[in-house]
């Protein structure tokens, strides 16, 4: 009758208010109260409860509500509810759940949006599942969902963790072809992938490309490039990059310095490498850190 419908509407309004206020715990209490009164929660009520739980990173509760929503009959979960769960699972690194939900959306002919795909790709990146992340990027394109900067950045970060420098470079090329701006975070991920794969030459090339693209290299970018030079005993480049960091007024951190020192230590006996680094430390006022001076001195032939 009219009275139960009014009660359902009142509960639904209260749950939506909880969503706006971020009170997932109260939203769940209200759902339980509805069921105790033998009132069937509406689709809007379930979706609001799922969304507020997802926003609070309550991924298990979000999934339980999604399953409950399907079990009670009536209109099942829509794109909003599914995307919220996928986002939550992605942020929590629960990539198998995120992928399963994407497949469920496809099976039910629900339209997967860029937010859902990005969340799943990010979930794969968090768990170093770079292959799955790249596969999802391809699935996106096949589903006529246009990947954005977030999509590519997440896939690039996955390649970075997997030391897949060639695939990282391919993604950068693809971004450029798609007319997407190549930002610092994308370049940094690719340079870091080069570092892991000991491809110092491509790391240097990417730094040059950054400048040409008007993307500003930061301390993280330079530190990764210096690290790749250290792995290949390219001490000259390591010191040049330290110079560039100073010129750009970027903070030269402990990792960058230790990498440059490692490059000098790995160099064949040379009367040039370590003294140049000592001069560099002194000129930049970094000799105050005695451990760096000592380490650089140890690298002297």
mmCIF file of C-alpha atoms in Angstrom:
data_model
loop_
_atom_site.group_PDB
_atom_site.id
_atom_site.type_symbol
_atom_site.label_atom_id
_atom_site.label_comp_id
_atom_site.label_asym_id
_atom_site.label_seq_id
_atom_site.Cartn_x
_atom_site.Cartn_y
_atom_site.Cartn_z
ATOM 1 C CA UNK A 1 0.000 0.000 0.000
ATOM 2 C CA UNK A 2 0.879 3.652 0.206
ATOM 3 C CA UNK A 3 2.343 3.467 3.722
ATOM 4 C CA UNK A 4 5.098 0.910 2.920
ATOM 5 C CA UNK A 5 6.004 2.870 -0.204
ATOM 6 C CA UNK A 6 6.345 6.030 1.868
ATOM 7 C CA UNK A 7 8.555 4.140 4.319
ATOM 8 C CA UNK A 8 10.753 2.818 1.495
ATOM 9 C CA UNK A 9 11.071 6.335 0.066
ATOM 10 C CA UNK A 10 11.995 7.725 3.494
ATOM 11 C CA UNK A 11 14.656 5.053 4.057
ATOM 12 C CA UNK A 12 16.025 5.580 0.551
ATOM 13 C CA UNK A 13 16.340 9.323 1.139
ATOM 14 C CA UNK A 14 18.132 8.680 4.425
ATOM 15 C CA UNK A 15 20.577 6.229 2.798
ATOM 16 C CA UNK A 16 21.310 8.723 0.013
ATOM 17 C CA UNK A 17 22.011 11.343 2.686
ATOM 18 C CA UNK A 18 24.477 8.884 4.265
ATOM 19 C CA UNK A 19 26.156 8.495 0.876
ATOM 20 C CA UNK A 20 26.647 12.246 0.604
ATOM 21 C CA UNK A 21 27.973 12.387 4.179
ATOM 22 C CA UNK A 22 30.285 9.387 3.737
ATOM 23 C CA UNK A 23 28.555 7.454 6.552
ATOM 24 C CA UNK A 24 28.715 3.917 5.206
ATOM 25 C CA UNK A 25 28.109 2.397 8.645
ATOM 26 C CA UNK A 26 24.808 4.241 9.116
ATOM 27 C CA UNK A 27 23.770 3.371 5.550
ATOM 28 C CA UNK A 28 24.231 -0.331 6.338
ATOM 29 C CA UNK A 29 22.265 0.028 9.580
ATOM 30 C CA UNK A 30 19.401 1.606 7.650
ATOM 31 C CA UNK A 31 19.397 -1.229 5.108
ATOM 32 C CA UNK A 32 19.206 -3.750 7.941
ATOM 33 C CA UNK A 33 16.373 -1.782 9.536
ATOM 34 C CA UNK A 34 14.464 -1.898 6.247
ATOM 35 C CA UNK A 35 14.816 -5.660 6.044
ATOM 36 C CA UNK A 36 13.758 -6.028 9.677
ATOM 37 C CA UNK A 37 10.544 -4.176 8.772
ATOM 38 C CA UNK A 38 10.075 -6.484 5.765
ATOM 39 C CA UNK A 39 10.631 -3.614 3.372
ATOM 40 C CA UNK A 40 12.510 -4.402 0.153
ATOM 41 C CA UNK A 41 15.323 -1.852 -0.368
ATOM 42 C CA UNK A 42 15.022 -0.054 -3.683
ATOM 43 C CA UNK A 43 17.638 -0.121 -6.427
ATOM 44 C CA UNK A 44 18.505 3.476 -5.548
ATOM 45 C CA UNK A 45 19.002 2.556 -1.873
ATOM 46 C CA UNK A 46 21.298 -0.373 -2.715
ATOM 47 C CA UNK A 47 23.292 1.680 -5.219
ATOM 48 C CA UNK A 48 23.771 4.501 -2.701
ATOM 49 C CA UNK A 49 24.890 2.025 -0.010
ATOM 50 C CA UNK A 50 27.304 0.323 -2.413
ATOM 51 C CA UNK A 51 28.727 3.676 -3.520
ATOM 52 C CA UNK A 52 29.342 4.948 0.014
ATOM 53 C CA UNK A 53 30.987 1.641 1.039
ATOM 54 C CA UNK A 54 33.164 1.715 -2.081
ATOM 55 C CA UNK A 55 34.211 5.310 -1.412
ATOM 56 C CA UNK A 56 35.240 4.259 2.111
ATOM 57 C CA UNK A 57 37.311 1.348 0.715
ATOM 58 C CA UNK A 58 34.952 -1.211 2.241
ATOM 59 C CA UNK A 59 35.399 -3.496 -0.754
ATOM 60 C CA UNK A 60 34.109 -6.680 0.908
ATOM 61 C CA UNK A 61 30.910 -4.969 2.053
ATOM 62 C CA UNK A 62 30.464 -3.451 -1.409
ATOM 63 C CA UNK A 63 30.671 -6.887 -3.016
ATOM 64 C CA UNK A 64 28.287 -8.425 -0.485
ATOM 65 C CA UNK A 65 25.731 -5.703 -1.172
ATOM 66 C CA UNK A 66 26.121 -6.226 -4.916
ATOM 67 C CA UNK A 67 25.458 -9.957 -4.492
ATOM 68 C CA UNK A 68 22.520 -9.242 -2.185
ATOM 69 C CA UNK A 69 21.073 -6.800 -4.708
ATOM 70 C CA UNK A 70 21.046 -9.544 -7.344
ATOM 71 C CA UNK A 71 19.614 -12.148 -4.970
ATOM 72 C CA UNK A 72 16.530 -10.152 -3.897
ATOM 73 C CA UNK A 73 15.168 -9.996 -7.441
ATOM 74 C CA UNK A 74 13.882 -6.967 -9.243
ATOM 75 C CA UNK A 75 16.200 -4.652 -11.164
ATOM 76 C CA UNK A 76 19.744 -5.876 -10.675
ATOM 77 C CA UNK A 77 22.888 -3.780 -10.251
ATOM 78 C CA UNK A 78 23.446 -1.133 -12.900
ATOM 79 C CA UNK A 79 26.612 0.468 -14.316
ATOM 80 C CA UNK A 80 26.900 2.845 -11.355
ATOM 81 C CA UNK A 81 26.866 0.093 -8.712
ATOM 82 C CA UNK A 82 29.213 -2.186 -10.667
ATOM 83 C CA UNK A 83 31.660 0.620 -11.471
ATOM 84 C CA UNK A 84 31.763 1.661 -7.810
ATOM 85 C CA UNK A 85 32.660 -1.901 -6.783
ATOM 86 C CA UNK A 86 35.283 -2.222 -9.512
ATOM 87 C CA UNK A 87 36.863 1.075 -8.440
ATOM 88 C CA UNK A 88 36.953 -0.054 -4.825
ATOM 89 C CA UNK A 89 38.466 -3.450 -5.683
ATOM 90 C CA UNK A 90 40.986 -1.784 -7.985
ATOM 91 C CA UNK A 91 42.189 0.621 -5.297
ATOM 92 C CA UNK A 92 42.442 -2.258 -2.828
ATOM 93 C CA UNK A 93 44.559 -4.268 -5.281
ATOM 94 C CA UNK A 94 41.843 -6.944 -5.573
ATOM 95 C CA UNK A 95 42.325 -7.264 -9.312
ATOM 96 C CA UNK A 96 40.694 -10.738 -9.697
ATOM 97 C CA UNK A 97 37.424 -9.331 -8.337
ATOM 98 C CA UNK A 98 37.720 -6.226 -10.510
ATOM 99 C CA UNK A 99 38.218 -8.369 -13.630
ATOM 100 C CA UNK A 100 35.360 -10.690 -12.692
ATOM 101 C CA UNK A 101 33.004 -7.737 -12.252
ATOM 102 C CA UNK A 102 34.022 -6.328 -15.638
ATOM 103 C CA UNK A 103 33.218 -9.699 -17.215
ATOM 104 C CA UNK A 104 29.864 -9.739 -15.397
ATOM 105 C CA UNK A 105 29.053 -6.309 -16.782
ATOM 106 C CA UNK A 106 29.812 -7.526 -20.292
ATOM 107 C CA UNK A 107 27.716 -10.672 -19.789
ATOM 108 C CA UNK A 108 24.747 -8.597 -18.602
ATOM 109 C CA UNK A 109 25.154 -6.160 -21.502
ATOM 110 C CA UNK A 110 25.948 -3.336 -19.100
ATOM 111 C CA UNK A 111 28.080 -0.578 -20.579
ATOM 112 C CA UNK A 112 31.558 -0.556 -19.035
ATOM 113 C CA UNK A 113 32.793 3.013 -18.692
ATOM 114 C CA UNK A 114 36.261 4.504 -18.545
ATOM 115 C CA UNK A 115 36.116 4.718 -14.724
ATOM 116 C CA UNK A 116 35.461 0.977 -14.386
ATOM 117 C CA UNK A 117 38.251 0.053 -16.809
ATOM 118 C CA UNK A 118 40.712 2.473 -15.217
ATOM 119 C CA UNK A 119 40.000 1.044 -11.771
ATOM 120 C CA UNK A 120 40.610 -2.500 -13.005
ATOM 121 C CA UNK A 121 43.858 -1.495 -14.765
ATOM 122 C CA UNK A 122 45.005 0.293 -11.596
ATOM 123 C CA UNK A 123 44.215 -2.823 -9.566
ATOM 124 C CA UNK A 124 46.412 -4.870 -11.904
ATOM 125 C CA UNK A 125 49.181 -2.273 -11.583
ATOM 126 C CA UNK A 126 49.056 -2.381 -7.762
ATOM 127 C CA UNK A 127 49.582 -6.152 -7.862
ATOM 128 C CA UNK A 128 52.235 -6.067 -10.634
ATOM 129 C CA UNK A 129 49.915 -7.791 -13.109
ATOM 130 C CA UNK A 130 51.209 -5.767 -16.060
ATOM 131 C CA UNK A 131 50.102 -8.319 -18.687
ATOM 132 C CA UNK A 132 46.493 -8.143 -17.507
ATOM 133 C CA UNK A 133 46.662 -4.362 -17.367
ATOM 134 C CA UNK A 134 47.741 -4.201 -21.011
ATOM 135 C CA UNK A 135 45.058 -6.722 -21.982
ATOM 136 C CA UNK A 136 42.426 -4.530 -20.310
ATOM 137 C CA UNK A 137 43.676 -1.523 -22.256
ATOM 138 C CA UNK A 138 43.082 -3.483 -25.467
ATOM 139 C CA UNK A 139 39.655 -4.627 -24.206
ATOM 140 C CA UNK A 140 38.781 -0.986 -23.614
ATOM 141 C CA UNK A 141 39.488 -0.062 -27.207
ATOM 142 C CA UNK A 142 37.532 -3.085 -28.492
ATOM 143 C CA UNK A 143 34.574 -2.026 -26.310
ATOM 144 C CA UNK A 144 34.723 1.455 -27.919
ATOM 145 C CA UNK A 145 35.705 3.008 -24.585
ATOM 146 C CA UNK A 146 38.388 5.627 -25.270
ATOM 147 C CA UNK A 147 41.380 5.252 -22.899
ATOM 148 C CA UNK A 148 42.410 8.486 -21.189
ATOM 149 C CA UNK A 149 45.573 9.661 -19.444
ATOM 150 C CA UNK A 150 44.650 7.704 -16.308
ATOM 151 C CA UNK A 151 44.248 4.483 -18.340
ATOM 152 C CA UNK A 152 47.659 4.795 -19.960
ATOM 153 C CA UNK A 153 49.405 6.001 -16.794
ATOM 154 C CA UNK A 154 48.149 2.965 -14.855
ATOM 155 C CA UNK A 155 49.252 0.612 -17.644
ATOM 156 C CA UNK A 156 52.642 2.381 -17.797
ATOM 157 C CA UNK A 157 53.104 2.008 -14.044
ATOM 158 C CA UNK A 158 52.419 -1.711 -14.426
ATOM 159 C CA UNK A 159 55.099 -1.929 -17.136
ATOM 160 C CA UNK A 160 57.452 0.004 -14.864
ATOM 161 C CA UNK A 161 57.033 -2.552 -12.064
ATOM 162 C CA UNK A 162 57.461 -5.393 -14.547
ATOM 163 C CA UNK A 163 60.583 -3.774 -16.076
ATOM 164 C CA UNK A 164 58.856 -3.899 -19.468
ATOM 165 C CA UNK A 165 60.663 -0.945 -21.004
ATOM 166 C CA UNK A 166 59.792 -1.755 -24.633
ATOM 167 C CA UNK A 167 56.085 -1.980 -23.855
ATOM 168 C CA UNK A 168 56.332 1.239 -21.846
ATOM 169 C CA UNK A 169 57.841 3.007 -24.868
ATOM 170 C CA UNK A 170 55.096 1.598 -27.104
ATOM 171 C CA UNK A 171 52.466 3.013 -24.751
ATOM 172 C CA UNK A 172 54.093 6.457 -24.894
ATOM 173 C CA UNK A 173 54.022 6.328 -28.695
ATOM 174 C CA UNK A 174 50.384 5.226 -28.580
ATOM 175 C CA UNK A 175 49.495 8.108 -26.241
ATOM 176 C CA UNK A 176 51.074 10.557 -28.652
ATOM 177 C CA UNK A 177 49.169 9.030 -31.580
ATOM 178 C CA UNK A 178 45.929 9.364 -29.591
ATOM 179 C CA UNK A 179 46.637 13.047 -29.060
ATOM 180 C CA UNK A 180 46.979 12.634 -25.297
ATOM 181 C CA UNK A 181 49.437 14.935 -23.504
ATOM 182 C CA UNK A 182 52.548 13.117 -22.301
ATOM 183 C CA UNK A 183 52.829 14.195 -18.686
ATOM 184 C CA UNK A 184 55.698 13.853 -16.226
ATOM 185 C CA UNK A 185 54.199 10.794 -14.533
ATOM 186 C CA UNK A 186 54.030 8.876 -17.835
ATOM 187 C CA UNK A 187 57.625 9.703 -18.798
ATOM 188 C CA UNK A 188 58.849 8.921 -15.271
ATOM 189 C CA UNK A 189 57.244 5.469 -15.345
ATOM 190 C CA UNK A 190 58.863 4.695 -18.714
ATOM 191 C CA UNK A 191 62.279 5.931 -17.521
ATOM 192 C CA UNK A 192 61.969 3.827 -14.376
ATOM 193 C CA UNK A 193 61.168 0.784 -16.548
ATOM 194 C CA UNK A 194 64.357 1.507 -18.521
ATOM 195 C CA UNK A 195 66.293 1.678 -15.260
ATOM 196 C CA UNK A 196 65.029 -1.756 -14.204
ATOM 197 C CA UNK A 197 65.987 -3.191 -17.603
ATOM 198 C CA UNK A 198 69.427 -1.475 -17.601
ATOM 199 C CA UNK A 199 68.575 0.538 -20.715
ATOM 200 C CA UNK A 200 70.352 3.746 -19.761
ATOM 201 C CA UNK A 201 70.467 4.918 -23.390
ATOM 202 C CA UNK A 202 66.681 4.968 -23.679
ATOM 203 C CA UNK A 203 66.376 6.591 -20.253
ATOM 204 C CA UNK A 204 68.540 9.491 -21.486
ATOM 205 C CA UNK A 205 66.580 9.677 -24.735
ATOM 206 C CA UNK A 206 63.292 9.847 -22.826
ATOM 207 C CA UNK A 207 64.629 12.694 -20.687
ATOM 208 C CA UNK A 208 65.413 14.613 -23.867
ATOM 209 C CA UNK A 209 61.937 13.823 -25.231
ATOM 210 C CA UNK A 210 60.399 15.165 -22.029
ATOM 211 C CA UNK A 211 62.035 18.532 -22.545
ATOM 212 C CA UNK A 212 60.928 18.624 -26.196
ATOM 213 C CA UNK A 213 57.359 17.820 -25.098
ATOM 214 C CA UNK A 214 57.479 20.556 -22.448
ATOM 215 C CA UNK A 215 56.985 17.983 -19.688
ATOM 216 C CA UNK A 216 58.958 19.002 -16.612
ATOM 217 C CA UNK A 217 61.367 16.312 -15.351
ATOM 218 C CA UNK A 218 61.324 16.064 -11.553
ATOM 219 C CA UNK A 219 63.680 14.600 -8.961
ATOM 220 C CA UNK A 220 62.124 11.145 -9.342
ATOM 221 C CA UNK A 221 62.660 11.230 -13.114
ATOM 222 C CA UNK A 222 66.326 12.192 -12.810
ATOM 223 C CA UNK A 223 66.970 9.735 -9.990
ATOM 224 C CA UNK A 224 65.679 6.869 -12.159
ATOM 225 C CA UNK A 225 67.804 8.009 -15.110
ATOM 226 C CA UNK A 226 70.909 8.288 -12.898
ATOM 227 C CA UNK A 227 70.127 4.830 -11.519
ATOM 228 C CA UNK A 228 70.074 3.388 -15.032
ATOM 229 C CA UNK A 229 73.461 5.030 -15.720
ATOM 230 C CA UNK A 230 74.848 3.545 -12.509
ATOM 231 C CA UNK A 231 73.760 0.045 -13.516
ATOM 232 C CA UNK A 232 75.626 0.459 -16.807
ATOM 233 C CA UNK A 233 78.689 2.144 -15.210
ATOM 234 C CA UNK A 234 78.017 5.293 -17.254
ATOM 235 C CA UNK A 235 79.635 7.649 -14.729
ATOM 236 C CA UNK A 236 79.968 10.573 -17.168
ATOM 237 C CA UNK A 237 76.235 10.633 -17.801
ATOM 238 C CA UNK A 238 75.503 10.197 -14.094
ATOM 239 C CA UNK A 239 77.499 13.328 -13.231
ATOM 240 C CA UNK A 240 75.990 15.260 -16.152
ATOM 241 C CA UNK A 241 72.508 14.404 -14.903
ATOM 242 C CA UNK A 242 73.428 15.554 -11.394
ATOM 243 C CA UNK A 243 74.515 18.840 -12.990
ATOM 244 C CA UNK A 244 71.174 19.097 -14.779
ATOM 245 C CA UNK A 245 69.318 18.499 -11.521
ATOM 246 C CA UNK A 246 71.204 21.379 -9.910
ATOM 247 C CA UNK A 247 70.607 23.607 -12.934
ATOM 248 C CA UNK A 248 66.880 22.890 -12.730
ATOM 249 C CA UNK A 249 67.013 23.558 -8.977
ATOM 250 C CA UNK A 250 65.767 20.072 -8.171
ATOM 251 C CA UNK A 251 66.612 18.432 -4.875
ATOM 252 C CA UNK A 252 69.527 16.018 -5.242
ATOM 253 C CA UNK A 253 68.548 13.250 -2.865
ATOM 254 C CA UNK A 254 70.457 10.418 -1.253
ATOM 255 C CA UNK A 255 69.424 7.868 -3.892
ATOM 256 C CA UNK A 256 70.648 10.023 -6.797
ATOM 257 C CA UNK A 257 73.987 10.635 -5.080
ATOM 258 C CA UNK A 258 74.525 7.004 -4.121
ATOM 259 C CA UNK A 259 73.706 5.951 -7.700
ATOM 260 C CA UNK A 260 76.274 8.402 -9.092
ATOM 261 C CA UNK A 261 78.863 7.108 -6.632
ATOM 262 C CA UNK A 262 78.022 3.533 -7.651
ATOM 263 C CA UNK A 263 78.595 4.500 -11.298
ATOM 264 C CA UNK A 264 82.068 5.777 -10.397
ATOM 265 C CA UNK A 265 82.872 2.663 -8.373
ATOM 266 C CA UNK A 266 81.800 0.429 -11.259
ATOM 267 C CA UNK A 267 84.008 2.289 -13.744
ATOM 268 C CA UNK A 268 87.302 0.775 -14.808
ATOM 269 C CA UNK A 269 90.206 2.353 -12.856
ATOM 270 C CA UNK A 270 90.046 5.992 -13.766
ATOM 271 C CA UNK A 271 91.693 9.108 -12.450
ATOM 272 C CA UNK A 272 88.722 11.138 -13.598
ATOM 273 C CA UNK A 273 85.396 9.699 -12.420
ATOM 274 C CA UNK A 274 85.572 9.927 -8.627
ATOM 275 C CA UNK A 275 87.500 13.242 -8.518
ATOM 276 C CA UNK A 276 84.847 14.793 -10.764
ATOM 277 C CA UNK A 277 82.145 13.584 -8.416
ATOM 278 C CA UNK A 278 84.026 14.949 -5.397
ATOM 279 C CA UNK A 279 84.292 18.305 -7.153
ATOM 280 C CA UNK A 280 80.589 18.117 -7.921
ATOM 281 C CA UNK A 281 79.705 17.414 -4.288
ATOM 282 C CA UNK A 282 81.888 20.267 -3.122
ATOM 283 C CA UNK A 283 80.543 22.760 -5.665
ATOM 284 C CA UNK A 284 76.955 21.959 -4.727
ATOM 285 C CA UNK A 285 77.617 22.284 -1.023
ATOM 286 C CA UNK A 286 76.891 18.607 -0.500
ATOM 287 C CA UNK A 287 80.209 17.819 1.189
ATOM 288 C CA UNK A 288 78.519 18.534 4.500
ATOM 289 C CA UNK A 289 77.272 14.994 4.263
ATOM 290 C CA UNK A 290 80.549 13.295 5.147
ATOM 291 C CA UNK A 291 79.330 9.843 4.185
ATOM 292 C CA UNK A 292 78.969 10.909 0.525
ATOM 293 C CA UNK A 293 82.436 12.420 0.488
ATOM 294 C CA UNK A 294 83.862 9.257 2.046
ATOM 295 C CA UNK A 295 82.067 7.028 -0.433
ATOM 296 C CA UNK A 296 83.255 9.114 -3.370
ATOM 297 C CA UNK A 297 86.811 9.073 -1.988
ATOM 298 C CA UNK A 298 86.622 5.264 -1.744
ATOM 299 C CA UNK A 299 85.873 5.228 -5.462
ATOM 300 C CA UNK A 300 89.224 6.891 -6.223
ATOM 301 C CA UNK A 301 91.642 4.573 -8.067
#
